[in-house]
Coordinates of C-alpha atoms in Angstrom, one line a residue:
M1 CA 13.1 4.8 -24.6
K2 CA 9.5 6.2 -25.0
I3 CA 7.5 6.6 -21.8
Q4 CA 3.7 6.9 -22.1
K5 CA 2.5 9.9 -20.1
Q6 CA -0.3 9.3 -17.5
Q7 CA -1.5 12.4 -15.7
A8 CA -3.2 10.5 -13.0
M9 CA -0.1 8.5 -12.2
R10 CA 2.0 11.7 -12.2
T11 CA -0.5 13.2 -9.6
V12 CA 0.0 10.1 -7.4
L13 CA 3.8 10.7 -7.6
Y14 CA 3.3 14.3 -6.5
G15 CA 1.3 12.9 -3.5
L16 CA 4.1 10.5 -2.7
A17 CA 6.8 13.1 -2.9
P18 CA 6.5 14.3 0.8
L19 CA 6.8 10.7 2.0
C20 CA 10.0 10.2 0.0
V21 CA 11.5 13.4 1.6
A22 CA 10.3 12.2 5.0
A23 CA 11.9 8.8 4.4
L24 CA 15.2 10.5 3.8
Y25 CA 14.8 12.7 6.8
F26 CA 13.7 9.9 9.2
F27 CA 16.0 7.1 8.1
G28 CA 18.9 8.5 6.1
W29 CA 20.2 8.5 2.5
R30 CA 19.9 4.8 2.1
F31 CA 16.3 5.4 1.0
I32 CA 17.6 7.1 -2.1
A33 CA 19.8 4.1 -2.9
T34 CA 16.8 1.8 -2.4
L35 CA 14.5 3.9 -4.5
A36 CA 17.1 4.1 -7.3
V37 CA 17.8 0.4 -7.3
V38 CA 14.1 -0.5 -7.3
T39 CA 13.3 2.0 -10.1
A40 CA 16.2 1.0 -12.3
T41 CA 15.3 -2.7 -11.9
G42 CA 11.6 -2.1 -12.5
L43 CA 12.2 0.1 -15.6
A44 CA 14.5 -2.6 -17.1
C45 CA 12.0 -5.4 -16.5
E46 CA 9.1 -3.5 -18.0
W47 CA 11.2 -2.2 -21.0
L48 CA 12.5 -5.7 -21.8
M49 CA 9.0 -7.1 -21.7
F50 CA 7.4 -4.3 -23.7
K51 CA 10.2 -4.2 -26.2
R52 CA 9.1 -7.6 -27.5
Y53 CA 5.6 -6.4 -28.1
G54 CA 6.4 -2.9 -29.3
F55 CA 4.5 -1.2 -26.4
K56 CA 5.6 1.8 -24.4
V57 CA 6.7 1.9 -20.8
T58 CA 4.0 3.8 -18.8
E59 CA 4.4 6.3 -15.9
S60 CA 2.5 3.9 -13.7
L61 CA 5.8 2.0 -13.4
F62 CA 7.3 4.8 -11.3
V63 CA 4.3 4.8 -9.0
S64 CA 4.7 1.0 -8.4
C65 CA 8.4 1.4 -7.8
T66 CA 8.0 4.3 -5.4
L67 CA 5.2 2.6 -3.4
F68 CA 7.2 -0.6 -3.2
A69 CA 10.4 1.3 -2.0
L70 CA 8.3 3.1 0.6
S71 CA 6.9 -0.2 1.9
L72 CA 10.3 -1.7 2.7
P73 CA 12.2 -1.7 6.0
P74 CA 15.2 0.7 6.1
T75 CA 17.8 -2.1 6.4
I76 CA 16.4 -4.3 3.6
P77 CA 19.3 -5.7 1.4
L78 CA 19.3 -3.9 -1.9
W79 CA 19.4 -7.2 -3.9
I80 CA 16.2 -8.3 -2.2
A81 CA 14.5 -5.0 -3.1
A82 CA 15.6 -5.5 -6.7
T83 CA 14.4 -9.1 -6.7
G84 CA 11.0 -8.1 -5.3
I85 CA 10.2 -5.4 -7.8
A86 CA 11.4 -7.6 -10.7
F87 CA 8.8 -10.2 -9.5
G88 CA 6.1 -7.6 -9.0
I89 CA 6.5 -6.0 -12.5
I90 CA 6.9 -9.3 -14.4
F91 CA 4.5 -11.6 -12.7
G92 CA 2.1 -9.1 -11.2
K93 CA 1.7 -6.9 -14.3
M94 CA 3.5 -7.8 -17.5
V95 CA 2.4 -11.5 -17.8
F96 CA -1.2 -10.2 -17.8
G97 CA -0.4 -7.9 -20.7
G98 CA 0.8 -4.7 -19.0
F99 CA -0.9 -1.7 -17.6
G100 CA -4.7 -1.9 -17.6
K101 CA -4.8 -5.7 -17.7
N102 CA -3.2 -6.8 -14.4
I103 CA -5.4 -8.3 -11.7
F104 CA -3.1 -7.6 -8.8
N105 CA -1.4 -4.4 -7.7
P106 CA 2.3 -4.7 -8.8
A107 CA 3.7 -3.0 -5.8
I108 CA 1.9 -5.1 -3.3
T109 CA 2.6 -8.3 -5.4
A110 CA 6.3 -7.4 -5.0
R111 CA 6.0 -6.8 -1.3
A112 CA 4.1 -10.1 -0.8
F113 CA 6.9 -12.0 -2.6
V114 CA 9.7 -10.6 -0.5
Y115 CA 7.6 -10.8 2.7
I116 CA 7.1 -14.5 2.2
S117 CA 10.5 -15.4 0.6
F118 CA 12.7 -13.2 2.9
G119 CA 10.8 -13.1 6.2
F120 CA 13.5 -12.1 8.5
P121 CA 14.8 -9.0 6.6
M122 CA 11.2 -7.9 6.1
T123 CA 10.0 -8.3 9.7
A124 CA 13.0 -7.8 11.9
A125 CA 15.4 -5.4 10.1
F126 CA 14.0 -2.1 11.5
V127 CA 16.1 0.8 12.9
G128 CA 15.3 3.7 15.1
N129 CA 14.0 6.9 13.8
A130 CA 16.8 9.5 13.1
V131 CA 15.0 12.3 15.0
S132 CA 16.2 10.6 18.2
L133 CA 19.7 11.8 17.2
G134 CA 18.4 15.4 16.9
F135 CA 15.7 17.1 14.9
F136 CA 18.3 18.5 12.5
P137 CA 19.9 17.1 10.5
A138 CA 18.4 13.8 11.6
G139 CA 18.7 11.4 8.7
L140 CA 20.0 14.1 6.4
G141 CA 23.3 13.7 8.0
S142 CA 23.6 9.9 7.9
W143 CA 23.5 6.9 5.5
L144 CA 21.2 4.9 7.8
S145 CA 19.9 6.0 11.2
K146 CA 21.1 3.8 14.1
A147 CA 22.5 1.2 11.8
D148 CA 24.4 -0.4 14.7
S149 CA 21.2 -0.9 16.7
V150 CA 18.7 -3.0 14.7
S151 CA 15.5 -3.7 16.5
A152 CA 12.2 -5.5 15.6
A153 CA 10.2 -3.1 17.8
T154 CA 7.7 -1.3 15.5
P155 CA 4.5 0.3 16.7
L156 CA 2.5 -2.8 15.6
V157 CA 4.7 -5.0 17.8
T158 CA 5.0 -2.7 20.9
G159 CA 1.8 -0.7 20.8
S160 CA 3.5 1.7 23.3
E161 CA 4.1 4.7 21.1
S162 CA 2.2 7.9 21.7
L163 CA -0.5 9.0 19.2
L164 CA 1.5 12.2 18.6
D165 CA 4.7 10.3 17.6
L166 CA 2.6 8.0 15.4
F167 CA 0.9 10.9 13.8
L168 CA 4.1 12.9 13.1
G169 CA 6.2 9.9 12.2
F170 CA 8.7 9.7 15.1
T171 CA 8.7 5.9 15.3
S172 CA 10.4 2.9 13.7
G173 CA 8.9 1.2 10.7
S174 CA 9.1 0.9 6.9
F175 CA 10.4 3.9 4.9
G176 CA 7.0 5.5 4.1
E177 CA 4.6 4.2 6.7
T178 CA 5.5 6.1 9.8
S179 CA 4.1 9.6 9.3
A180 CA 0.3 9.5 9.4
V181 CA 0.0 13.3 8.8
L182 CA 2.1 13.2 5.5
I183 CA 0.2 10.2 4.3
L184 CA -3.1 11.9 5.0
L185 CA -2.0 15.1 3.2
G186 CA -0.7 13.3 0.2
G187 CA -3.7 11.0 0.1
L188 CA -6.2 13.9 0.4
Y189 CA -4.3 15.6 -2.5
I190 CA -4.7 12.7 -4.9
V191 CA -8.4 12.3 -3.8
Y192 CA -8.9 16.0 -4.5
K193 CA -7.3 15.6 -7.9
K194 CA -9.4 12.5 -8.6
A195 CA -6.4 10.3 -9.0
A196 CA -7.9 8.1 -6.2
N197 CA -11.6 7.3 -5.7
W198 CA -12.9 8.8 -2.4
K199 CA -15.5 6.1 -2.0
I200 CA -12.9 3.3 -1.8
V201 CA -10.9 5.4 0.7
A202 CA -13.9 6.2 2.8
S203 CA -15.2 2.7 3.0
S204 CA -11.7 1.3 3.8
L205 CA -11.4 3.8 6.7
I206 CA -14.9 3.3 8.0
S207 CA -14.8 -0.5 8.0
F208 CA -11.4 -0.6 9.6
I209 CA -12.3 1.8 12.4
L210 CA -15.7 0.1 12.9
L211 CA -14.3 -3.4 13.3
Q212 CA -11.3 -2.3 15.3
T213 CA -13.6 -0.4 17.7
I214 CA -15.8 -3.4 18.2
F215 CA -12.8 -5.6 19.1
W216 CA -11.3 -2.9 21.3
A217 CA -14.5 -2.0 23.1
S218 CA -15.3 -5.7 23.8
G219 CA -12.0 -6.1 25.6
L220 CA -10.8 -8.8 23.2
Q221 CA -7.5 -10.3 24.0
I222 CA -5.3 -12.3 21.6
A223 CA -2.6 -14.9 22.3
T224 CA 0.9 -13.8 21.5
E225 CA 4.4 -15.3 22.2
H226 CA 4.5 -13.0 25.3
G227 CA 1.0 -14.0 26.6
L228 CA -2.4 -12.4 26.2
A229 CA -2.5 -8.9 24.7
S230 CA -5.3 -6.5 24.4
V231 CA -6.4 -5.2 21.0
S232 CA -5.1 -1.8 20.1
S233 CA -7.4 1.3 20.2
P234 CA -8.8 2.3 16.9
L235 CA -6.6 5.4 16.5
T236 CA -3.4 3.5 17.5
A237 CA -4.2 0.8 15.0
L238 CA -5.1 3.3 12.3
F239 CA -1.8 5.2 12.7
S240 CA 0.4 2.1 13.1
G241 CA 1.7 0.1 10.2
S242 CA 0.9 0.7 6.5
F243 CA -2.9 0.7 6.5
L244 CA -3.2 4.5 5.8
L245 CA -0.6 4.3 3.0
A246 CA -2.5 1.4 1.5
A247 CA -5.9 2.9 1.9
F248 CA -5.0 6.0 -0.1
F249 CA -2.3 4.9 -2.5
M250 CA -2.6 1.1 -3.0
I251 CA -6.2 -0.1 -2.7
T252 CA -7.2 2.8 -5.0
D253 CA -5.1 1.5 -7.9
P254 CA -7.5 2.1 -10.9
V255 CA -6.7 -1.1 -12.6
S256 CA -6.8 -3.7 -9.8
A257 CA -9.6 -2.1 -7.9
S258 CA -13.4 -2.5 -8.3
Q259 CA -14.3 0.6 -10.4
S260 CA -17.3 -0.3 -12.5
T261 CA -20.1 0.6 -10.0
D262 CA -20.4 2.9 -7.0
T263 CA -21.7 0.0 -5.0
G264 CA -18.7 -2.1 -6.0
K265 CA -16.3 0.7 -4.8
W266 CA -18.0 0.8 -1.4
I267 CA -17.9 -3.0 -1.0
Y268 CA -14.4 -3.3 -2.3
G269 CA -13.0 -0.8 0.2
A270 CA -15.0 -2.2 3.1
L271 CA -13.6 -5.7 2.3
F272 CA -10.1 -4.4 2.5
G273 CA -10.7 -2.6 5.8
F274 CA -12.4 -5.6 7.4
L275 CA -9.7 -8.1 6.2
T276 CA -6.9 -5.9 7.5
V277 CA -8.3 -5.9 11.0
L278 CA -9.1 -9.7 10.9
I279 CA -5.6 -10.7 9.6
R280 CA -3.8 -8.4 12.1
T281 CA -5.9 -9.7 15.0
F282 CA -6.2 -13.4 14.4
S283 CA -3.3 -14.5 12.1
T284 CA 0.4 -14.8 12.7
W285 CA 1.0 -11.9 10.3
I286 CA 1.4 -8.8 12.4
E287 CA 0.7 -6.6 9.4
G288 CA -2.4 -7.6 7.5
V289 CA -2.4 -5.0 4.7
T290 CA -0.5 -7.0 2.1
F291 CA -2.7 -10.0 2.1
A292 CA -5.9 -8.0 2.5
I293 CA -5.1 -6.1 -0.7
L294 CA -4.3 -9.2 -2.6
I295 CA -7.6 -10.9 -1.5
A296 CA -9.6 -7.7 -2.4
N297 CA -7.8 -7.6 -5.8
M298 CA -8.7 -11.2 -6.4
F299 CA -12.4 -10.6 -5.8
A300 CA -12.6 -7.2 -7.6
P301 CA -13.4 -8.6 -11.1
L302 CA -16.0 -11.0 -9.7
L303 CA -17.6 -8.2 -7.8
D304 CA -17.8 -6.0 -10.8
T305 CA -19.3 -8.8 -12.9
M306 CA -21.9 -9.7 -10.4
L307 CA -23.0 -6.1 -9.7
K308 CA -23.2 -5.2 -13.5
S309 CA -25.2 -8.4 -14.2
A310 CA -27.6 -7.6 -11.3
K311 CA -28.0 -4.1 -12.6
A312 CA -28.6 -5.3 -16.2
K313 CA -31.1 -7.9 -15.0
K314 CA -33.0 -5.2 -13.0
K315 CA -33.2 -2.9 -16.0
K316 CA -34.4 -5.8 -18.2
Q317 CA -37.2 -6.6 -15.6
K318 CA -38.2 -2.9 -15.6
R319 CA -38.4 -2.9 -19.4
A320 CA -40.5 -6.1 -19.4
Q321 CA -42.9 -4.7 -16.8
G322 CA -43.2 -1.4 -18.8
G323 CA -43.9 -3.4 -22.0
A324 CA -46.5 -5.5 -20.2
A325 CA -48.2 -2.3 -18.9

């Protein structure tokens, strides 16, 4: 099997490597099994589709598989993980013609599919962090941390974890979303290496913090099954859930993002940040990242077309004015 090399995609994998090691440390060796199943299934799907057309498998596949695996809860059944990545690769990427032609991010397409189709395993099958058993060997000495004590209490649900625990990763959650410091380090690395556009990342973070701050400062309360609850503080919201992982590694996907103009990059990132806060706050979906990315992906081509058309029209008017003069 011939695999097409893509340096930018390899750089992203380097940025994700610390999160993979952390997932093993925090939750146990089951992450390796999940990653292996997801990668093998995704590779088989892309190879079978490309074999028909004589194309090569690209290294972007491994980025999609790694991101999808990191977005899953530790106790997710392996067959659901395999089903999800198969859907994401085939219907989120290959039916559009493969890498460079897909509208939606394949990893987030896969996550949306399993999130909607298998709601309980995706929203309630979380386990405690292995550091509660001791800082060493933590998850390195177990298949799955606290497998006999499954809980739905993630930071987005409880809102009671300390900022330090959220920053370092000593909380429950999906495999790769708990450690804000490692996400920031890996994300800044791929931005430095220009594998991710800093304008999209910056506008995502600014818009998210701005709207979350407005809601929090206004004392907004939202109705939950346990009664009224106050909106989380900006830092707590930023470090909880998968927003940071998405802001650096998912929304910056060079194919499904708005990349044609600088203005488009700023608007695209801001749209993602605002939508995440709105969905988290007012919808029944506790984590708004998945659908915020899909909606932003949906409008990216239109955004690029409108901005390029406006720019071309402006240039045409300037030429006409110059000719008249």
